[in-house]
mmCIF file of C-alpha atoms in Angstrom:
data_model
loop_
_atom_site.group_PDB
_atom_site.id
_atom_site.type_symbol
_atom_site.label_atom_id
_atom_site.label_comp_id
_atom_site.label_asym_id
_atom_site.label_seq_id
_atom_site.Cartn_x
_atom_site.Cartn_y
_atom_site.Cartn_z
ATOM 1 C CA MET Q 11 -0.298 -0.151 -0.035
ATOM 2 C CA VAL Q 12 2.877 2.932 0.918
ATOM 3 C CA ALA Q 13 5.140 1.442 -2.122
ATOM 4 C CA ILE Q 14 2.949 1.589 -4.752
ATOM 5 C CA LEU Q 15 2.421 5.272 -4.573
ATOM 6 C CA GLU Q 16 6.324 4.851 -6.204
ATOM 7 C CA ILE Q 17 4.720 2.796 -9.413
ATOM 8 C CA GLY Q 18 2.545 5.825 -10.260
ATOM 9 C CA ALA Q 19 5.265 8.486 -9.487
ATOM 10 C CA PHE Q 20 8.184 6.545 -12.079
ATOM 11 C CA ILE Q 21 5.789 6.499 -14.771
ATOM 12 C CA THR Q 22 4.569 10.104 -14.693
ATOM 13 C CA SER Q 23 8.250 11.333 -13.933
ATOM 14 C CA LEU Q 24 8.980 10.113 -17.566
ATOM 15 C CA LEU Q 25 6.082 11.258 -18.866
ATOM 16 C CA ALA Q 26 5.915 15.419 -17.275
ATOM 17 C CA ALA Q 27 8.619 16.435 -19.394
ATOM 18 C CA PRO Q 28 7.095 16.078 -22.804
ATOM 19 C CA LEU Q 29 4.026 17.278 -21.532
ATOM 20 C CA ALA Q 30 5.429 20.238 -20.165
ATOM 21 C CA ASP Q 31 7.078 21.106 -23.230
ATOM 22 C CA ALA Q 32 3.757 21.018 -25.064
ATOM 23 C CA LYS Q 33 1.532 22.110 -23.116
ATOM 24 C CA GLY Q 34 3.389 24.511 -20.398
ATOM 25 C CA ARG Q 35 4.796 24.260 -17.347
ATOM 26 C CA ARG Q 36 1.431 25.798 -15.766
ATOM 27 C CA PHE Q 37 -0.675 23.144 -17.103
ATOM 28 C CA THR Q 38 1.556 20.193 -16.242
ATOM 29 C CA VAL Q 39 1.574 21.385 -12.299
ATOM 30 C CA ARG Q 40 -2.363 22.015 -12.297
ATOM 31 C CA LEU Q 41 -2.867 18.773 -13.860
ATOM 32 C CA GLY Q 42 -0.551 17.000 -11.474
ATOM 33 C CA ALA Q 43 -1.861 18.681 -8.330
ATOM 34 C CA ALA Q 44 -5.461 18.006 -9.618
ATOM 35 C CA VAL Q 45 -4.351 13.976 -10.284
ATOM 36 C CA PHE Q 46 -2.914 13.981 -6.720
ATOM 37 C CA SER Q 47 -6.030 15.570 -4.967
ATOM 38 C CA ILE Q 48 -8.143 12.956 -6.703
ATOM 39 C CA GLY Q 49 -6.049 10.340 -5.403
ATOM 40 C CA GLY Q 50 -6.096 11.925 -1.978
ATOM 41 C CA ALA Q 51 -9.649 11.610 -2.214
ATOM 42 C CA VAL Q 52 -10.178 8.165 -3.347
ATOM 43 C CA GLN Q 53 -7.869 7.393 -0.142
ATOM 44 C CA THR Q 54 -9.996 9.804 2.102
ATOM 45 C CA PHE Q 55 -13.055 8.045 1.193
ATOM 46 C CA THR Q 56 -11.779 4.375 0.721
ATOM 47 C CA ARG Q 57 -13.737 1.314 1.810
ATOM 48 C CA GLY Q 58 -11.048 -1.081 1.298
ATOM 49 C CA TYR Q 59 -7.827 -2.390 0.640
ATOM 50 C CA ARG Q 60 -8.174 -2.397 -3.229
ATOM 51 C CA SER Q 61 -9.254 1.361 -3.282
ATOM 52 C CA MET Q 62 -6.895 2.328 -1.335
ATOM 53 C CA CYS Q 63 -4.148 1.114 -3.412
ATOM 54 C CA ILE Q 64 -5.881 2.644 -6.396
ATOM 55 C CA GLY Q 65 -5.923 5.662 -5.033
ATOM 56 C CA ARG Q 66 -1.997 5.689 -3.545
ATOM 57 C CA ILE Q 67 -1.102 4.900 -7.334
ATOM 58 C CA ILE Q 68 -3.291 7.754 -8.228
ATOM 59 C CA SER Q 69 -1.423 10.085 -6.091
ATOM 60 C CA GLY Q 70 1.653 8.538 -7.449
ATOM 61 C CA PHE Q 71 1.002 10.075 -10.667
ATOM 62 C CA GLY Q 72 0.631 13.297 -9.319
ATOM 63 C CA VAL Q 73 3.844 13.040 -7.024
ATOM 64 C CA GLY Q 74 5.629 12.054 -10.226
ATOM 65 C CA MET Q 75 4.576 14.932 -12.407
ATOM 66 C CA LEU Q 76 5.180 17.424 -9.473
ATOM 67 C CA SER Q 77 8.576 15.978 -8.657
ATOM 68 C CA MET Q 78 9.472 16.758 -12.165
ATOM 69 C CA ILE Q 79 7.893 19.727 -13.271
ATOM 70 C CA VAL Q 80 8.296 22.076 -10.403
ATOM 71 C CA PRO Q 81 12.223 22.031 -10.092
ATOM 72 C CA ILE Q 82 12.017 22.509 -13.991
ATOM 73 C CA TYR Q 83 9.615 25.623 -13.402
ATOM 74 C CA GLN Q 84 11.584 27.240 -10.025
ATOM 75 C CA SER Q 85 15.055 26.997 -12.366
ATOM 76 C CA GLU Q 86 13.098 28.746 -15.565
ATOM 77 C CA ILE Q 87 11.935 31.617 -13.395
ATOM 78 C CA SER Q 88 14.975 32.356 -11.374
ATOM 79 C CA PRO Q 89 17.886 33.976 -12.134
ATOM 80 C CA ALA Q 90 20.992 31.940 -12.402
ATOM 81 C CA GLU Q 91 23.039 33.208 -9.650
ATOM 82 C CA HIS Q 92 20.176 32.282 -7.027
ATOM 83 C CA ARG Q 93 18.933 28.968 -8.941
ATOM 84 C CA GLY Q 94 20.814 26.502 -6.680
ATOM 85 C CA ARG Q 95 20.140 28.343 -3.418
ATOM 86 C CA LEU Q 96 16.355 28.849 -4.456
ATOM 87 C CA ALA Q 97 16.062 24.814 -5.118
ATOM 88 C CA CYS Q 98 17.499 24.385 -1.658
ATOM 89 C CA ILE Q 99 14.842 26.397 -0.276
ATOM 90 C CA GLU Q 100 12.371 24.612 -2.379
ATOM 91 C CA PHE Q 101 13.037 21.155 -0.892
ATOM 92 C CA THR Q 102 13.613 22.589 2.609
ATOM 93 C CA GLY Q 103 9.215 23.681 1.969
ATOM 94 C CA ASN Q 104 8.833 19.576 0.749
ATOM 95 C CA ILE Q 105 10.623 18.680 4.369
ATOM 96 C CA VAL Q 106 8.653 21.049 5.975
ATOM 97 C CA GLY Q 107 5.158 19.133 4.682
ATOM 98 C CA TYR Q 108 6.733 15.914 5.478
ATOM 99 C CA ALA Q 109 7.320 17.312 8.777
ATOM 100 C CA SER Q 110 4.112 18.403 9.209
ATOM 101 C CA SER Q 111 2.265 15.858 8.063
ATOM 102 C CA ILE Q 112 3.814 13.123 10.518
ATOM 103 C CA TRP Q 113 2.729 15.840 13.799
ATOM 104 C CA ILE Q 114 -0.699 16.019 12.260
ATOM 105 C CA ASP Q 115 -0.685 12.338 12.015
ATOM 106 C CA TYR Q 116 0.320 12.105 15.481
ATOM 107 C CA PHE Q 117 -2.393 14.779 16.779
ATOM 108 C CA CYS Q 118 -4.857 12.698 15.026
ATOM 109 C CA SER Q 119 -3.835 9.616 16.954
ATOM 110 C CA PHE Q 120 -5.661 10.746 19.600
ATOM 111 C CA ILE Q 121 -9.108 10.784 18.019
ATOM 112 C CA THR Q 122 -10.696 7.389 18.591
ATOM 113 C CA SER Q 123 -12.985 6.922 15.191
ATOM 114 C CA ASP Q 124 -11.522 6.279 11.718
ATOM 115 C CA LEU Q 125 -11.184 10.107 11.292
ATOM 116 C CA SER Q 126 -7.846 9.390 12.787
ATOM 117 C CA TRP Q 127 -6.663 8.480 9.321
ATOM 118 C CA ARG Q 128 -9.336 10.051 7.642
ATOM 119 C CA ILE Q 129 -8.421 13.644 7.986
ATOM 120 C CA PRO Q 130 -4.425 13.568 7.476
ATOM 121 C CA LEU Q 131 -5.227 11.804 4.004
ATOM 122 C CA PHE Q 132 -8.120 14.685 3.212
ATOM 123 C CA ILE Q 133 -5.306 17.379 4.137
ATOM 124 C CA GLN Q 134 -3.363 16.359 1.546
ATOM 125 C CA CYS Q 135 -6.232 17.188 -0.674
ATOM 126 C CA LEU Q 136 -6.489 20.754 0.489
ATOM 127 C CA GLY Q 137 -2.802 20.966 -0.030
ATOM 128 C CA GLY Q 138 -3.232 19.854 -3.864
ATOM 129 C CA VAL Q 139 -5.976 22.353 -4.312
ATOM 130 C CA ILE Q 140 -4.110 25.207 -3.089
ATOM 131 C CA LEU Q 141 -1.625 24.209 -5.364
ATOM 132 C CA ALA Q 142 -3.928 23.923 -8.688
ATOM 133 C CA ALA Q 143 -5.369 27.349 -7.338
ATOM 134 C CA GLY Q 144 -1.966 29.117 -7.670
ATOM 135 C CA THR Q 145 -1.145 27.751 -11.038
ATOM 136 C CA PHE Q 146 -3.952 30.581 -11.931
ATOM 137 C CA VAL Q 147 -2.198 33.502 -10.543
ATOM 138 C CA ILE Q 148 1.691 32.240 -11.435
ATOM 139 C CA PRO Q 149 3.052 33.452 -14.845
ATOM 140 C CA GLU Q 150 3.910 30.628 -17.281
ATOM 141 C CA SER Q 151 7.947 29.644 -17.830
ATOM 142 C CA PRO Q 152 9.483 32.518 -19.992
ATOM 143 C CA ARG Q 153 11.543 29.703 -21.209
ATOM 144 C CA PHE Q 154 8.250 27.473 -22.536
ATOM 145 C CA LEU Q 155 6.765 31.162 -23.928
ATOM 146 C CA ILE Q 156 10.191 31.977 -26.046
ATOM 147 C CA ASP Q 157 9.890 28.520 -27.071
ATOM 148 C CA THR Q 158 6.325 28.148 -28.232
ATOM 149 C CA ASP Q 159 7.110 31.959 -30.394
ATOM 150 C CA GLN Q 160 5.255 33.871 -27.738
ATOM 151 C CA ASP Q 161 8.387 36.449 -27.610
ATOM 152 C CA ASP Q 162 6.530 39.561 -26.329
ATOM 153 C CA GLU Q 163 4.473 37.507 -23.627
ATOM 154 C CA GLY Q 164 7.930 35.991 -22.497
ATOM 155 C CA LEU Q 165 9.668 39.198 -22.333
ATOM 156 C CA ARG Q 166 6.828 40.848 -20.338
ATOM 157 C CA VAL Q 167 7.126 38.272 -18.100
ATOM 158 C CA ILE Q 168 10.910 38.439 -17.417
ATOM 159 C CA ALA Q 169 10.533 42.069 -16.937
ATOM 160 C CA ASP Q 170 7.978 41.579 -14.525
ATOM 161 C CA PHE Q 171 10.482 39.357 -12.697
ATOM 162 C CA HIS Q 172 12.880 42.808 -12.541
ATOM 163 C CA ASP Q 173 11.333 46.066 -12.439
ATOM 164 C CA GLY Q 174 8.824 45.526 -14.835
ATOM 165 C CA ASN Q 175 10.731 47.600 -17.854
ATOM 166 C CA MET Q 176 11.129 45.741 -20.804
ATOM 167 C CA ASP Q 177 13.612 48.050 -21.972
ATOM 168 C CA ASP Q 178 15.780 46.982 -19.011
ATOM 169 C CA PRO Q 179 19.442 45.941 -20.027
ATOM 170 C CA ILE Q 180 18.797 42.930 -17.582
ATOM 171 C CA THR Q 181 15.772 42.020 -18.876
ATOM 172 C CA ARG Q 182 16.897 42.090 -22.589
ATOM 173 C CA SER Q 183 19.926 40.262 -21.764
ATOM 174 C CA GLU Q 184 17.974 37.438 -20.224
ATOM 175 C CA PHE Q 185 15.702 37.766 -23.049
ATOM 176 C CA THR Q 186 18.644 36.954 -25.554
ATOM 177 C CA GLU Q 187 20.399 34.067 -23.571
ATOM 178 C CA ILE Q 188 17.150 32.654 -23.464
ATOM 179 C CA LYS Q 189 16.359 32.886 -27.349
ATOM 180 C CA GLU Q 190 19.789 31.822 -27.819
ATOM 181 C CA ALA Q 191 19.559 28.634 -25.856
ATOM 182 C CA ILE Q 192 16.303 27.680 -27.435
ATOM 183 C CA LEU Q 193 17.497 28.334 -31.147
ATOM 184 C CA ALA Q 194 20.909 26.297 -30.303
ATOM 185 C CA ASP Q 195 18.282 23.291 -29.374
ATOM 186 C CA ARG Q 196 16.042 23.525 -32.166
ATOM 187 C CA ALA Q 197 19.488 23.885 -34.246
ATOM 188 C CA VAL Q 198 19.899 20.253 -32.787
ATOM 189 C CA GLY Q 199 16.488 19.049 -33.648
ATOM 190 C CA ASP Q 200 16.246 16.066 -31.239
ATOM 191 C CA ARG Q 201 14.815 16.514 -27.798
ATOM 192 C CA SER Q 202 14.403 13.174 -27.024
ATOM 193 C CA TYR Q 203 15.915 11.423 -23.909
ATOM 194 C CA ARG Q 204 18.208 9.305 -26.143
ATOM 195 C CA ALA Q 205 19.285 12.871 -27.472
ATOM 196 C CA LEU Q 206 19.768 13.869 -23.837
ATOM 197 C CA PHE Q 207 22.197 11.321 -22.706
ATOM 198 C CA ARG Q 208 24.154 11.232 -25.599
ATOM 199 C CA ARG Q 209 24.891 15.286 -25.650
ATOM 200 C CA TYR Q 210 25.088 15.527 -21.883
ATOM 201 C CA LYS Q 211 25.994 12.404 -20.536
ATOM 202 C CA GLY Q 212 28.029 13.399 -17.832
ATOM 203 C CA ARG Q 213 25.847 15.854 -16.420
ATOM 204 C CA VAL Q 214 22.906 13.444 -16.655
ATOM 205 C CA PHE Q 215 24.329 10.521 -15.198
ATOM 206 C CA LEU Q 216 26.029 13.188 -12.587
ATOM 207 C CA ALA Q 217 22.387 14.301 -11.458
ATOM 208 C CA MET Q 218 20.809 10.674 -11.528
ATOM 209 C CA SER Q 219 23.247 9.424 -9.378
ATOM 210 C CA SER Q 220 23.282 11.759 -6.819
ATOM 211 C CA GLN Q 221 19.536 11.608 -6.543
ATOM 212 C CA ALA Q 222 19.634 7.680 -6.957
ATOM 213 C CA PHE Q 223 22.578 6.818 -4.350
ATOM 214 C CA ALA Q 224 20.677 9.584 -2.085
ATOM 215 C CA GLN Q 225 17.348 7.073 -2.218
ATOM 216 C CA MET Q 226 19.393 3.700 -1.822
ATOM 217 C CA ASN Q 227 20.842 5.142 1.528
ATOM 218 C CA GLY Q 228 18.222 4.047 2.939
ATOM 219 C CA ILE Q 229 16.094 7.459 3.386
ATOM 220 C CA ASN Q 230 12.609 5.802 2.226
ATOM 221 C CA ILE Q 231 12.982 3.222 4.707
ATOM 222 C CA VAL Q 232 13.094 6.468 7.415
ATOM 223 C CA SER Q 233 10.624 8.240 5.820
ATOM 224 C CA TYR Q 234 7.796 6.088 4.694
ATOM 225 C CA TYR Q 235 8.106 3.051 7.194
ATOM 226 C CA ALA Q 236 9.978 5.159 10.184
ATOM 227 C CA PRO Q 237 6.899 3.782 12.564
ATOM 228 C CA LEU Q 238 6.953 0.503 12.004
ATOM 229 C CA VAL Q 239 10.861 0.741 12.328
ATOM 230 C CA PHE Q 240 10.617 2.413 15.644
ATOM 231 C CA GLU Q 241 7.942 -0.192 17.110
ATOM 232 C CA GLN Q 242 10.648 -2.761 16.012
ATOM 233 C CA ALA Q 243 13.085 -0.555 18.437
ATOM 234 C CA GLY Q 244 10.878 -0.916 21.049
ATOM 235 C CA PHE Q 245 8.271 1.763 20.431
ATOM 236 C CA VAL Q 246 5.029 0.895 20.970
ATOM 237 C CA GLY Q 247 1.837 2.614 19.126
ATOM 238 C CA ARG Q 248 1.683 6.362 19.307
ATOM 239 C CA ASP Q 249 5.152 6.382 20.648
ATOM 240 C CA ALA Q 250 6.390 5.279 17.300
ATOM 241 C CA ILE Q 251 4.712 8.070 15.768
ATOM 242 C CA LEU Q 252 6.124 10.413 17.986
ATOM 243 C CA MET Q 253 9.496 9.315 17.538
ATOM 244 C CA THR Q 254 8.978 9.911 13.898
ATOM 245 C CA GLY Q 255 7.985 13.548 14.696
ATOM 246 C CA TRP Q 256 11.593 13.977 16.305
ATOM 247 C CA ASN Q 257 12.897 12.390 13.563
ATOM 248 C CA SER Q 258 11.435 14.415 11.061
ATOM 249 C CA LEU Q 259 12.478 17.654 12.953
ATOM 250 C CA PHE Q 260 16.114 16.862 12.546
ATOM 251 C CA TYR Q 261 15.483 15.727 8.919
ATOM 252 C CA MET Q 262 14.164 19.216 8.430
ATOM 253 C CA ALA Q 263 16.893 21.328 10.410
ATOM 254 C CA SER Q 264 19.779 19.171 8.776
ATOM 255 C CA SER Q 265 18.262 20.580 5.275
ATOM 256 C CA VAL Q 266 18.895 24.169 6.331
ATOM 257 C CA VAL Q 267 22.712 23.328 6.837
ATOM 258 C CA PRO Q 268 23.701 23.291 3.343
ATOM 259 C CA GLN Q 269 22.062 26.532 2.649
ATOM 260 C CA ALA Q 270 23.271 28.136 5.468
ATOM 261 C CA SER Q 271 26.592 27.632 4.440
ATOM 262 C CA ASP Q 272 25.622 28.746 0.726
ATOM 263 C CA PHE Q 273 24.081 31.966 2.387
ATOM 264 C CA ALA Q 274 27.813 32.754 4.115
ATOM 265 C CA GLU Q 275 29.636 31.959 1.413
ATOM 266 C CA TRP Q 276 27.330 34.461 -1.090
ATOM 267 C CA SER Q 277 27.219 37.068 1.667
ATOM 268 C CA GLY Q 278 30.799 37.168 2.145
ATOM 269 C CA TRP Q 279 30.796 36.110 6.161
ATOM 270 C CA GLY Q 280 32.226 32.536 5.485
ATOM 271 C CA LEU Q 281 31.965 29.846 8.373
#
């Protein structure tokens, strides 16, 4: 029931990039959030094991799309000099959400009815709905707009990220940089995964291996199955959830350390 979510996430993580190139980043985020909310609703109102697994895999479809497209969108709207820092902040936000979910589980464990697990499952739907609603407010990625020959709109979005002046040298320089990169991609012609591996083999394997080994060190065991692990360590029932909550706080705090180091280097303070 827990692991099946990853199957759905794996499938849509491969499909999200082509969809984002065809329909846009905002649409892909909106669709991923909607699918995630639908999966959460199926889980919330489940009547048995089978429907729970169906809800989990539907939520996985949403998680896969969002895990792929949100970092892409963020990198495309971020200044190059702050892109890494903002990506770190985004991931810390993910961990804050994870920690919040654990503590919500803990407080709901004091409820004696089946609402003790239906309420946490329903709350995830609210997060998905809020994210989907936000896509009607945020701008489209300027790279997608320029890539689809909407140059004026792309320039306007870039200008909005700065001081709103479309003739500003920084705005024009960023627009030109994006346009030249897109024209270079078009000159190659092939945007398939095979071409990506062929052109940027070293970068792709570096990024993939860092992600893969980060998961293979056992973090998903801690994140997904921590209550069971703590029960096997001697913590019974609610105490196991409480220990998972404390673990999530250390998890969250440790994610701030690289950002603090990066900020100190950027500000000239040093560590």
